[in-house]
Amino acid sequence: MRVIGTSGHVDHGKSTLVEKLSGMNPDRLAEEQSRQMTIDLGFAWMRLDNGETVGIVDVPGHRDFIENMLAGVGGIDAALLVVAADEGIMPQTREHLAILRLLDVKDIIVVISKVDLIDDPDWIELVRLDIEEAFAQQQLPTPPMVEVSAHSGQGLDHLIGTLQGVLRGAPRRVDYGQPRLPIDRVFVVGGFGTVVTGTLAGGSLSTGDSVELQPRGIGGRIRGLQRYKQAVESAAPGSRVAVNIAGISSDQVQRGDMLASPGQLRPSAMVDAQYVQLADAGRPLEHNAEVKFFCGAAESMAKVRLLAAEQLHPGEEGWLQIRLRDALPLARGDRYILRFPSPAQTIGGGVIVDARPRRRLKRFGAGLVQDLELRLRGSPAERLARSADGKMPVKLSALQASLGYSDEEVQSALREALELGLVKQVDASSFWSTDSWQKLADRALAQLRAFHSAQPLRLGMPRAQLRSRLDVKLSLLDHFVAADERIAAEGNLLRLQDHEVVFDDAQRAKIDQLMRLLQEQPYTPPSIDEMNDMVGEDVARGLLDLRRLVNVNDRIAFASADYDLMVSEIRQKIRADGEIDAKTLRDRFGTSRKYAIALLEHLDSLGITQRVGDVRKRGRNM
C-alpha cells in the first residue's frame, strides 16, 4: 500500500483533481465545500492500472492552514505538487516544497493544472522554468511535470502513468514489528465507538491486538480495522488505516497522538536533532529561541539550544537540543519541522538523532559534533554500538526499537558490530558498547587498586562492595569479572591478578606463634578477638582471606586444616548414620559445646547440614 499527498495553492484545483482521480471529494467539511478551499486534511484513494490501491492525503494550500498541512504529509511516499498554469508557482507553494524537502520526500510530481485556460505555449514554458528554478533553490532535481485539466480530463492518464512509474521505483515500507500510527483524525461511529485514522508505519496492526495511546499511556484493544472502507483483519505499514479502538474514549484522543504496541514508545520532552535553516527563512535562528515543533501529526511549542553556534543563518546547518513544552511520542529518525510562531513562518527542520537523550548536552563540548554526526550518518553497526552505549547493557529488542531496524537489519548490524569489536555480548539477549565496557573496566580497576593500596594485607575486595561502588547489577559484575583477565576471583573476593598478600618479618613471627597455639588446641582455638590481639586485626583478616583461618561466626575461627577435618568427618558420620548431634561432635574432637554448636550452625547456613530437632541431617548442598 502506498500513500501520496497533494498540495499546492488554494486556487490551483487540487481538490477537483483528486476528485477526478479517485471519484471522491476530499473536502469533507461544509465550509470547505462552500468556500471551495481545503481547510483541513482530506482523504481519498484510487486504484492504479497495476491493481495497487493508493491512498491520497489532500492537504490545505492556503498559508493560514499550513500547520494543518504539516499534520498530513509525514507519512507519504510521494507528492503531487499542483501549480495552476494561469498563475504559476506561488509563495505558499514554495513553502510546501521546502517542507517536502525537509521531510525528505524525494518523489515529487509537479501537476501543472488548468492548462485548458492557457492558449500560449510560451506561457506554459515560463511556468515550467519557474518550477525548475524553485526546485533548484531547494537543491532538488528537476521533477517530472505533467500538464492536466481536471475539467476536460486532459493529461490525467499521463499523470496516472507517471505516478505509477514513480511509485514503482520508490522503496517499500519495511515492517520492523514496531507499529506506529500517528493519529490525524478522531471520530465516533454509532454502535462501534472511537475510530482513529492515520498512515501506518513501522509494523502491522491486527484485529485483537493490544495497543497503547501515547503520550498519555492509555491502554486499549483493536476491535476492528478498515483500509479504504474495507474491513480487514490486519494492515501493513504504508497504508491509510482506520482503527476502531475498545477501551479508549474519543475525548481521550486528539490529533497528534500516537497508537503503538504497549511499552514500545515513551513520550520525549527533549530531543537531539540535526537541523537545516531554510535559505529563504526571514531571520536567523537564535540560541534559546521559542519555536513551534511539528513531527508527524503532533506539534508543541519548544525552545531550541544551539549546540555548536550562537546563530544559524538562512541556508546554514547545525545541531540542536530541542526542549518540548509537551512531551511527544517520538523516535530516532523522525523528521520534524520548525516554525516561528510570530510572524508565522516555516524556518527549517531536520531529523531526530536521539529521541531520549540521557543528559543536557554541553554546548561547544569537545567531540560533541563528531558524536552527533556518528549518530546521524554512521554505519548501521556504528549506530547500534552508539545505541548500546550507557550505564547498563541493552536488550537487542530495545536496540531494534530505538534504531527502527527490521529483524534482518538489526541482526546484520549486530554481526558487524561484534566482528569489529564495537559491542560486547553480556548475556543471551543483552549487548553493551565496547566504550561502556571499557569505562566499567577503568572504574573497576581503579577501585581495586585503591583497595589494595589502602588494605595491602587483604586478599581482595568483597564482591558486594565492588558492586555497590560501581553501581551495577551483580549479574553484570559477574560477567565482567569472568571476561577480564586482569581481575581474579577468590571465592567472594575480587583482586587484581598481580596482587598478593605479603607479610613482613615481624608479622610472620606473630603468625607462627598463632599457628603453634592452634596446633596445640586445634578444636578449642582462641577467639577472633584474641587472635586480633596476638597478630593485629589486619593480619588476622588477611589470614582469613588466604584461608589459613576459617571463621564459622564473628567470634570463632579454626585453622583451615582442622576445619576441613571436622567437616569431612561430619559428612562421613551423616552418610553412615544419617545424622549427627552436637554431643557426638564434641566428644569426637574433645572440644566444647560452644565450638560444636557454632560449627554446626555454620554448616547449616551453607546447606551442608540441616537441623531437625536436636540433630543434623543431610543438607541440600552436602
XYZ file of C-alpha atoms in Angstrom:
622
model
C 0.000 0.000 0.000
C 1.229 3.500 -0.840
C 0.103 6.963 0.271
C 0.595 10.157 -1.721
C -0.002 13.762 -0.727
C -1.473 16.557 -2.851
C -0.501 20.134 -2.115
C -0.459 23.496 -3.822
C -2.093 26.900 -3.804
C -5.721 27.152 -2.712
C -6.876 28.143 -6.220
C -4.878 25.577 -8.153
C -7.624 22.947 -8.341
C -6.182 20.288 -6.029
C -9.463 19.004 -4.682
C -11.003 18.908 -8.138
C -8.007 16.947 -9.387
C -8.282 14.473 -6.503
C -11.975 14.021 -7.230
C -11.257 13.330 -10.907
C -8.569 10.759 -9.998
C -10.460 8.989 -7.230
C -14.132 9.777 -7.723
C -14.220 11.218 -4.170
C -14.412 14.808 -2.989
C -11.709 15.101 -0.294
C -13.258 18.291 1.114
C -15.478 16.774 3.813
C -16.311 19.987 5.743
C -19.329 22.086 4.734
C -17.204 25.241 4.979
C -14.628 23.743 2.625
C -17.266 22.931 0.042
C -18.957 26.330 0.314
C -15.664 28.241 0.093
C -14.099 25.754 -2.355
C -10.995 25.795 -0.180
C -9.266 22.926 1.647
C -9.086 23.898 5.321
C -8.312 20.578 6.982
C -6.885 17.288 5.764
C -8.901 15.452 3.135
C -8.667 11.765 2.290
C -9.396 9.644 -0.760
C -7.941 6.704 -2.625
C -7.567 5.435 -6.160
C -6.695 2.192 -7.919
C -3.807 2.247 -10.379
C -3.692 0.270 -13.632
C -1.467 -2.344 -11.965
C -4.182 -3.002 -9.364
C -2.420 -1.229 -6.487
C -4.582 0.934 -4.237
C -3.036 4.294 -3.396
C -4.194 6.439 -0.511
C -4.420 10.195 -1.061
C -3.974 12.852 1.628
C -5.174 16.223 0.349
C -3.549 18.970 2.408
C -4.564 22.638 2.674
C -2.810 25.029 0.340
C -3.708 28.326 1.986
C -0.966 29.913 4.125
C -3.411 30.260 7.047
C -3.730 26.458 7.224
C -0.089 25.458 6.695
C 0.016 23.779 10.131
C -2.899 21.545 9.151
C -0.878 20.684 6.057
C 2.047 19.582 8.252
C -0.190 17.086 10.079
C -0.853 15.198 6.853
C 2.426 14.931 4.950
C 4.549 12.995 7.426
C 3.785 9.513 6.139
C 3.525 9.963 2.377
C 5.539 8.059 -0.241
C 5.225 10.689 -2.964
C 3.730 14.128 -3.504
C 1.698 15.761 -6.241
C 2.577 19.461 -6.158
C -0.217 21.248 -8.001
C 0.633 24.506 -9.819
C -2.066 26.335 -11.792
C -0.999 27.170 -15.340
C -2.725 30.570 -15.202
C -0.922 31.680 -12.005
C 2.386 29.829 -11.813
C 4.191 28.864 -8.652
C 3.010 30.848 -5.613
C 4.788 31.715 -2.302
C 2.879 29.138 -0.279
C 3.652 26.507 -2.930
C 7.326 27.287 -2.434
C 6.806 26.808 1.310
C 5.154 23.440 0.673
C 8.117 22.456 -1.489
C 10.550 23.460 1.260
C 8.585 21.345 3.746
C 8.670 18.329 1.421
C 12.437 18.698 1.128
C 12.871 18.924 4.918
C 10.691 15.818 5.337
C 12.882 14.018 2.782
C 10.005 13.319 0.386
C 12.126 12.538 -2.676
C 9.425 11.569 -5.175
C 7.560 14.682 -6.280
C 5.458 15.099 -9.405
C 4.508 18.627 -10.383
C 0.991 18.782 -11.784
C 0.500 21.877 -13.973
C -3.270 22.238 -13.727
C -5.873 24.291 -15.636
C -3.923 24.042 -18.899
C -7.234 24.344 -20.747
C -7.241 28.035 -19.722
C -3.937 28.779 -21.487
C -3.565 29.050 -25.263
C 0.013 30.335 -25.289
C 2.656 27.530 -25.182
C 5.355 30.082 -24.276
C 3.466 30.877 -21.085
C 3.438 27.207 -20.095
C 7.172 27.097 -20.774
C 7.699 30.078 -18.436
C 5.729 28.267 -15.742
C 7.978 25.223 -16.228
C 11.113 27.372 -15.913
C 9.795 28.920 -12.692
C 9.159 25.438 -11.298
C 12.677 24.295 -12.229
C 14.117 27.379 -10.521
C 12.090 26.743 -7.348
C 13.362 23.149 -7.189
C 16.943 24.286 -7.810
C 16.664 26.759 -4.945
C 15.731 23.861 -2.675
C 18.648 21.823 -4.091
C 16.197 19.311 -5.548
C 16.416 17.697 -9.006
C 14.014 18.822 -11.709
C 10.806 16.815 -11.168
C 8.513 15.134 -13.681
C 5.925 17.697 -14.825
C 2.528 16.691 -16.163
C 0.078 19.130 -17.753
C -3.549 18.365 -16.923
C -7.027 19.773 -16.974
C -9.327 18.332 -14.344
C -12.221 19.995 -16.212
C -11.637 18.281 -19.575
C -9.665 15.246 -18.402
C -6.629 16.212 -20.472
C -3.407 14.613 -19.218
C -4.995 12.543 -16.443
C -3.962 9.215 -17.997
C -0.421 10.546 -18.388
C -0.465 11.647 -14.728
C -1.605 8.206 -13.546
C 1.101 6.511 -15.627
C 3.761 8.877 -14.260
C 2.593 8.273 -10.692
C 2.632 4.534 -11.243
C 6.210 4.721 -12.540
C 7.386 6.866 -9.636
C 5.838 4.567 -7.041
C 7.300 1.516 -8.766
C 10.796 2.836 -8.085
C 10.117 4.027 -4.540
C 11.241 1.739 -1.683
C 8.557 -0.259 0.077
C 7.756 0.437 3.718
C 9.546 -2.079 5.945
C 7.745 -3.994 8.688
C 10.001 -3.590 11.734
C 7.488 -5.160 14.093
C 7.036 -1.743 15.763
C 3.725 -0.302 14.545
C 3.223 3.458 14.899
C 0.033 5.184 13.847
C 0.255 8.993 14.052
C -3.394 9.983 14.515
C -4.636 12.687 12.158
C -8.374 12.221 12.677
C -10.669 11.086 15.539
C -14.398 10.421 15.381
C -17.139 8.222 16.811
C -19.187 5.648 14.894
C -22.531 4.758 16.440
C -22.533 1.259 17.854
C -18.749 0.921 17.450
C -17.181 3.740 19.459
C -13.886 5.521 18.938
C -12.262 5.418 15.499
C -8.871 6.950 14.665
C -7.161 7.246 11.302
C -3.597 7.717 10.149
C -0.850 6.396 7.909
C 0.628 3.269 9.472
C 4.407 2.946 9.755
C 6.945 0.631 11.347
C 4.848 -2.504 11.662
C 1.496 -4.188 11.160
C -1.683 -3.955 13.219
C -4.221 -6.748 13.557
C -7.693 -7.100 15.000
C -7.453 -8.096 18.651
C -4.032 -6.506 19.204
C -3.411 -4.653 22.445
C -2.374 -1.058 21.803
C -1.255 1.953 23.801
C -2.172 5.578 23.186
C 0.751 7.924 23.654
C 1.703 10.336 25.122
C -0.848 9.536 27.841
C -0.074 5.823 28.040
C -3.732 4.687 27.894
C -4.221 1.019 27.014
C -6.799 -0.308 24.582
C -7.551 -3.090 22.117
C -8.193 -3.094 18.368
C -11.827 -4.004 17.837
C -11.762 -3.585 14.061
C -9.683 -2.314 11.140
C -10.625 -0.728 7.840
C -8.385 0.042 4.909
C -10.013 2.227 2.281
C -13.507 1.439 3.624
C -12.894 -2.314 3.512
C -12.855 -4.309 6.762
C -9.547 -6.178 7.135
C -8.005 -8.451 9.746
C -4.610 -6.746 9.531
C -2.967 -3.677 7.999
C 0.623 -3.371 6.772
C 2.990 -0.386 7.011
C 2.437 2.307 4.398
C -1.344 2.125 4.236
C -4.044 4.523 5.364
C -5.949 2.743 8.102
C -8.957 3.372 10.331
C -8.771 1.703 13.737
C -11.812 1.055 15.933
C -10.438 1.023 19.498
C -12.030 -0.563 22.549
C -11.129 0.822 25.946
C -10.284 4.363 24.821
C -12.948 7.046 24.527
C -12.891 9.705 21.829
C -12.411 12.508 24.344
C -9.129 10.877 25.411
C -7.687 11.138 21.884
C -6.586 14.096 19.812
C -4.767 14.727 16.567
C -1.046 14.215 17.073
C -1.407 11.295 19.483
C 0.280 8.021 18.559
C -1.072 4.467 18.606
C 1.616 1.826 19.223
C 2.226 -1.552 20.831
C 2.235 -1.484 24.660
C 5.603 -0.430 26.052
C 7.015 0.372 22.626
C 7.130 4.171 22.962
C 7.708 6.645 25.739
C 6.991 10.368 25.445
C 10.001 12.604 24.874
C 10.344 16.096 26.346
C 13.786 16.670 24.837
C 15.448 15.527 21.602
C 18.849 15.890 19.927
C 18.455 16.797 16.277
C 20.231 17.683 13.049
C 18.831 20.894 11.597
C 18.727 22.840 8.314
C 17.707 26.508 8.260
C 15.855 27.291 5.021
C 17.651 29.619 2.637
C 14.616 31.901 2.486
C 13.982 31.957 6.261
C 13.258 35.542 7.253
C 15.784 35.722 10.088
C 18.429 33.600 11.807
C 17.615 31.015 14.454
C 18.969 32.206 17.794
C 20.096 30.136 20.776
C 17.144 29.608 23.180
C 14.640 30.810 20.559
C 10.993 29.824 21.034
C 9.565 27.911 18.077
C 6.721 25.602 17.098
C 7.797 21.998 16.634
C 5.951 19.635 14.250
C 6.545 15.901 13.850
C 4.115 13.512 12.220
C 0.681 14.792 13.165
C 1.913 16.185 16.512
C 3.012 19.673 17.493
C 4.310 21.519 20.536
C 5.864 24.798 21.493
C 9.577 24.373 22.126
C 12.855 26.071 22.940
C 15.967 25.287 20.924
C 19.509 25.128 22.242
C 22.102 25.645 19.505
C 24.885 23.211 20.364
C 27.731 24.456 18.161
C 26.781 28.030 17.159
C 25.265 31.197 18.564
C 23.058 31.662 15.488
C 22.105 29.685 12.398
C 21.617 31.943 9.406
C 19.421 31.170 6.369
C 20.878 28.230 4.442
C 23.089 27.010 7.308
C 23.014 23.610 9.015
C 23.651 22.790 12.654
C 22.806 20.743 15.720
C 20.025 21.389 18.203
C 18.824 20.114 21.518
C 15.106 20.837 21.492
C 13.151 21.044 24.755
C 9.428 20.494 24.167
C 6.710 22.087 26.265
C 4.554 18.988 25.707
C 6.166 15.534 25.735
C 5.516 13.735 22.443
C 5.910 10.090 21.297
C 8.985 10.465 19.091
C 11.647 8.103 17.757
C 15.106 8.306 16.285
C 14.961 9.039 12.554
C 11.705 11.012 12.730
C 11.627 14.090 10.508
C 10.459 17.355 12.030
C 9.662 20.956 11.048
C 10.244 24.189 12.976
C 8.197 27.372 12.530
C 8.453 30.778 14.098
C 5.154 31.423 15.922
C 5.005 35.141 15.126
C 5.022 36.104 12.392
C 4.171 32.530 11.411
C 6.809 31.138 9.060
C 8.406 27.776 8.308
C 12.123 28.248 9.026
C 13.670 24.787 8.833
C 13.706 21.219 10.030
C 15.704 18.041 10.042
C 15.965 14.624 11.613
C 15.925 13.442 15.234
C 19.114 11.561 16.128
C 18.187 10.829 19.756
C 14.588 10.886 20.989
C 15.544 10.378 24.648
C 18.945 11.945 25.323
C 20.405 10.938 28.674
C 21.546 14.407 29.594
C 21.556 18.084 28.733
C 24.402 18.385 26.255
C 27.194 20.852 26.933
C 27.356 23.447 24.185
C 30.582 23.532 22.182
C 31.723 20.380 24.035
C 34.806 18.541 22.791
C 33.835 15.806 20.334
C 30.163 16.806 20.509
C 29.639 17.369 16.782
C 31.566 14.196 15.874
C 29.354 12.159 18.191
C 26.183 13.684 16.739
C 27.446 13.061 13.188
C 28.059 9.416 14.071
C 24.528 9.072 15.389
C 23.173 10.566 12.167
C 25.396 9.171 9.429
C 27.334 6.280 10.974
C 27.097 2.770 9.590
C 24.338 0.521 10.973
C 26.923 -1.209 13.167
C 28.272 2.106 14.480
C 24.793 3.372 15.205
C 23.890 0.139 17.004
C 27.013 0.497 19.158
C 26.093 4.103 19.933
C 22.599 2.994 20.991
C 24.166 0.309 23.216
C 26.227 2.957 24.998
C 25.094 3.758 28.536
C 25.110 2.788 32.173
C 23.720 -0.698 31.602
C 23.636 -3.271 28.766
C 20.660 -3.059 26.410
C 18.325 -5.790 25.203
C 18.522 -6.423 21.456
C 14.775 -5.770 21.189
C 15.277 -2.313 22.749
C 18.148 -1.578 20.351
C 15.946 -2.548 17.427
C 13.159 -0.299 18.679
C 15.458 2.698 19.123
C 17.086 2.269 15.705
C 13.978 1.346 13.714
C 15.733 -1.615 12.064
C 13.977 -4.674 10.657
C 14.821 -8.108 12.093
C 17.250 -8.741 9.243
C 18.849 -5.295 9.525
C 19.416 -5.461 13.279
C 20.952 -8.939 13.015
C 23.265 -7.757 10.223
C 24.275 -4.650 12.182
C 24.865 -6.744 15.303
C 27.080 -9.246 13.464
C 29.185 -6.430 12.056
C 29.389 -4.617 15.408
C 30.575 -7.814 17.135
C 33.127 -8.545 14.391
C 34.513 -5.008 14.597
C 34.635 -5.111 18.372
C 32.173 -2.234 18.733
C 29.890 -4.108 21.149
C 30.175 -6.963 23.635
C 27.541 -9.600 24.327
C 26.680 -9.689 28.016
C 24.067 -12.458 28.043
C 21.837 -14.274 25.578
C 19.915 -11.135 24.597
C 21.823 -8.131 26.008
C 24.649 -6.112 24.477
C 26.860 -3.251 25.580
C 29.080 -0.897 23.667
C 32.792 -1.576 23.984
C 33.229 2.036 25.129
C 30.828 1.492 28.036
C 32.504 -1.810 28.840
C 35.907 -0.089 28.910
C 34.590 2.659 31.182
C 33.378 -0.012 33.621
C 36.768 -1.731 33.401
C 38.612 1.520 34.136
C 36.430 2.205 37.171
C 36.660 -1.378 38.467
C 40.447 -1.487 38.152
C 40.746 1.900 39.848
C 38.576 0.719 42.750
C 40.626 -2.462 43.197
C 43.936 -0.575 43.013
C 42.701 1.849 45.667
C 41.506 -1.048 47.861
C 44.843 -2.887 47.601
C 46.718 0.317 48.381
C 44.602 1.040 51.472
C 44.467 -2.597 52.705
C 47.505 -4.463 51.328
C 47.008 -7.427 53.682
C 43.502 -8.093 52.358
C 43.446 -10.601 49.522
C 40.685 -8.741 47.713
C 37.617 -6.544 47.892
C 34.310 -8.245 48.746
C 32.287 -8.685 45.556
C 29.213 -6.939 47.012
C 31.330 -3.938 47.998
C 32.726 -3.519 44.475
C 29.250 -3.922 43.002
C 27.982 -1.144 45.246
C 30.911 1.140 44.370
C 30.327 0.637 40.644
C 26.522 0.828 40.981
C 25.892 -2.096 38.622
C 23.853 -5.262 38.848
C 25.646 -8.261 40.350
C 24.987 -10.309 37.201
C 26.819 -7.707 35.103
C 29.749 -7.596 37.535
C 29.998 -11.410 37.494
C 30.030 -11.438 33.680
C 32.622 -8.673 33.593
C 34.931 -10.369 36.128
C 34.757 -13.670 34.254
C 35.719 -11.924 30.998
C 38.511 -9.620 32.234
C 41.820 -11.437 32.698
C 43.217 -8.600 34.821
C 40.847 -9.483 37.664
C 40.910 -12.705 39.704
C 38.077 -14.068 41.815
C 38.934 -15.759 45.118
C 35.561 -17.034 46.314
C 33.643 -13.902 47.207
C 36.727 -11.671 46.969
C 37.969 -9.865 43.866
C 41.576 -8.791 43.321
C 43.930 -7.644 40.620
C 45.829 -10.567 39.093
C 49.183 -9.188 40.184
C 48.162 -8.537 43.799
C 49.391 -10.849 46.557
C 49.400 -10.595 50.319
C 52.937 -10.223 51.679
C 53.629 -10.232 55.436
C 56.800 -8.660 56.811
C 59.169 -10.456 59.171
C 57.544 -9.172 62.365
C 54.072 -10.149 61.115
C 55.283 -13.627 60.093
C 56.709 -14.165 63.559
C 53.376 -13.357 65.151
C 51.575 -15.608 62.655
C 53.920 -18.515 63.508
C 53.124 -18.006 67.195
C 49.380 -18.101 66.467
C 49.646 -21.216 64.304
C 51.618 -23.068 67.032
C 48.869 -22.223 69.505
C 46.240 -23.571 67.086
C 48.239 -26.802 66.719
C 48.235 -27.196 70.484
C 44.473 -26.629 70.844
C 43.032 -27.117 67.344
C 39.390 -27.625 68.376
C 39.232 -25.018 71.156
C 41.013 -22.119 69.441
C 41.325 -18.609 70.878
C 38.554 -16.215 69.930
C 38.890 -13.970 66.913
C 39.302 -11.003 69.260
C 42.207 -12.792 70.940
C 43.733 -13.608 67.549
C 43.443 -9.924 66.625
C 45.302 -9.028 69.799
C 48.058 -11.544 69.023
C 48.782 -10.682 65.352
C 46.843 -7.492 64.636
C 43.396 -7.174 63.117
C 44.667 -6.533 59.576
C 46.920 -9.611 59.708
C 44.114 -11.791 61.087
C 41.809 -10.551 58.326
C 44.496 -11.383 55.782
C 44.803 -14.918 57.165
C 41.036 -15.345 56.794
C 41.180 -14.074 53.187
C 44.030 -16.521 52.430
C 42.008 -19.303 54.102
C 44.735 -20.144 56.549
C 41.912 -19.444 59.003
C 38.202 -20.193 58.508
C 35.683 -18.280 60.566
C 32.430 -20.013 61.481
C 30.916 -16.898 63.074
C 32.127 -13.470 64.135
C 33.753 -14.870 67.292
C 35.255 -18.266 66.336
C 37.751 -19.331 63.668
C 39.676 -22.580 63.132
C 42.877 -23.295 61.264
C 41.828 -24.399 57.776
C 43.230 -27.943 58.085
C 41.401 -28.511 61.360
C 38.183 -27.039 59.937
C 38.402 -29.294 56.861
C 38.956 -32.384 59.007
C 35.927 -31.664 61.198
C 33.694 -31.002 58.187
C 34.884 -34.195 56.473
C 34.110 -36.336 59.494
C 30.695 -34.691 59.946
C 29.893 -35.645 56.322
C 31.072 -39.205 56.871
C 29.047 -39.561 60.083
C 25.840 -38.342 58.403
C 26.398 -40.621 55.406
C 26.939 -43.595 57.685
C 24.303 -42.963 60.377
C 22.004 -40.421 58.753
C 22.611 -37.804 61.464
C 24.970 -36.244 63.969
C 24.389 -34.207 67.123
C 26.454 -31.632 68.988
C 27.402 -34.092 71.790
C 28.832 -36.608 69.313
C 30.846 -33.883 67.603
C 32.058 -32.520 70.942
C 33.199 -35.932 72.148
C 34.866 -36.893 68.849
C 37.129 -33.839 68.822
C 37.463 -33.143 72.515
C 36.028 -29.690 72.103
C 33.289 -27.870 73.969
C 29.599 -27.492 73.213
C 30.197 -23.807 72.297
C 32.507 -24.729 69.432
C 30.440 -27.719 68.295
C 27.219 -25.699 68.104
C 28.999 -22.805 66.307
C 30.388 -25.191 63.663
C 27.077 -26.966 63.094
C 25.161 -23.679 62.770
C 27.787 -22.526 60.267
C 27.280 -25.708 58.202
C 23.509 -25.211 58.430
C 23.959 -21.780 56.847
C 25.959 -23.343 53.986
C 23.320 -26.027 53.399
C 25.779 -28.830 54.166
C 23.648 -29.839 57.145
C 20.121 -29.100 58.225
C 18.792 -29.077 61.753
C 15.986 -31.476 62.552
C 15.104 -31.222 66.262
C 18.340 -31.752 68.206
C 20.278 -33.476 65.390
C 21.745 -32.514 61.997
C 20.871 -34.412 58.849
C 21.994 -34.185 55.250
C 21.626 -30.632 53.833
C 20.771 -29.617 50.291
C 24.434 -28.853 49.489
C 26.042 -31.816 51.196
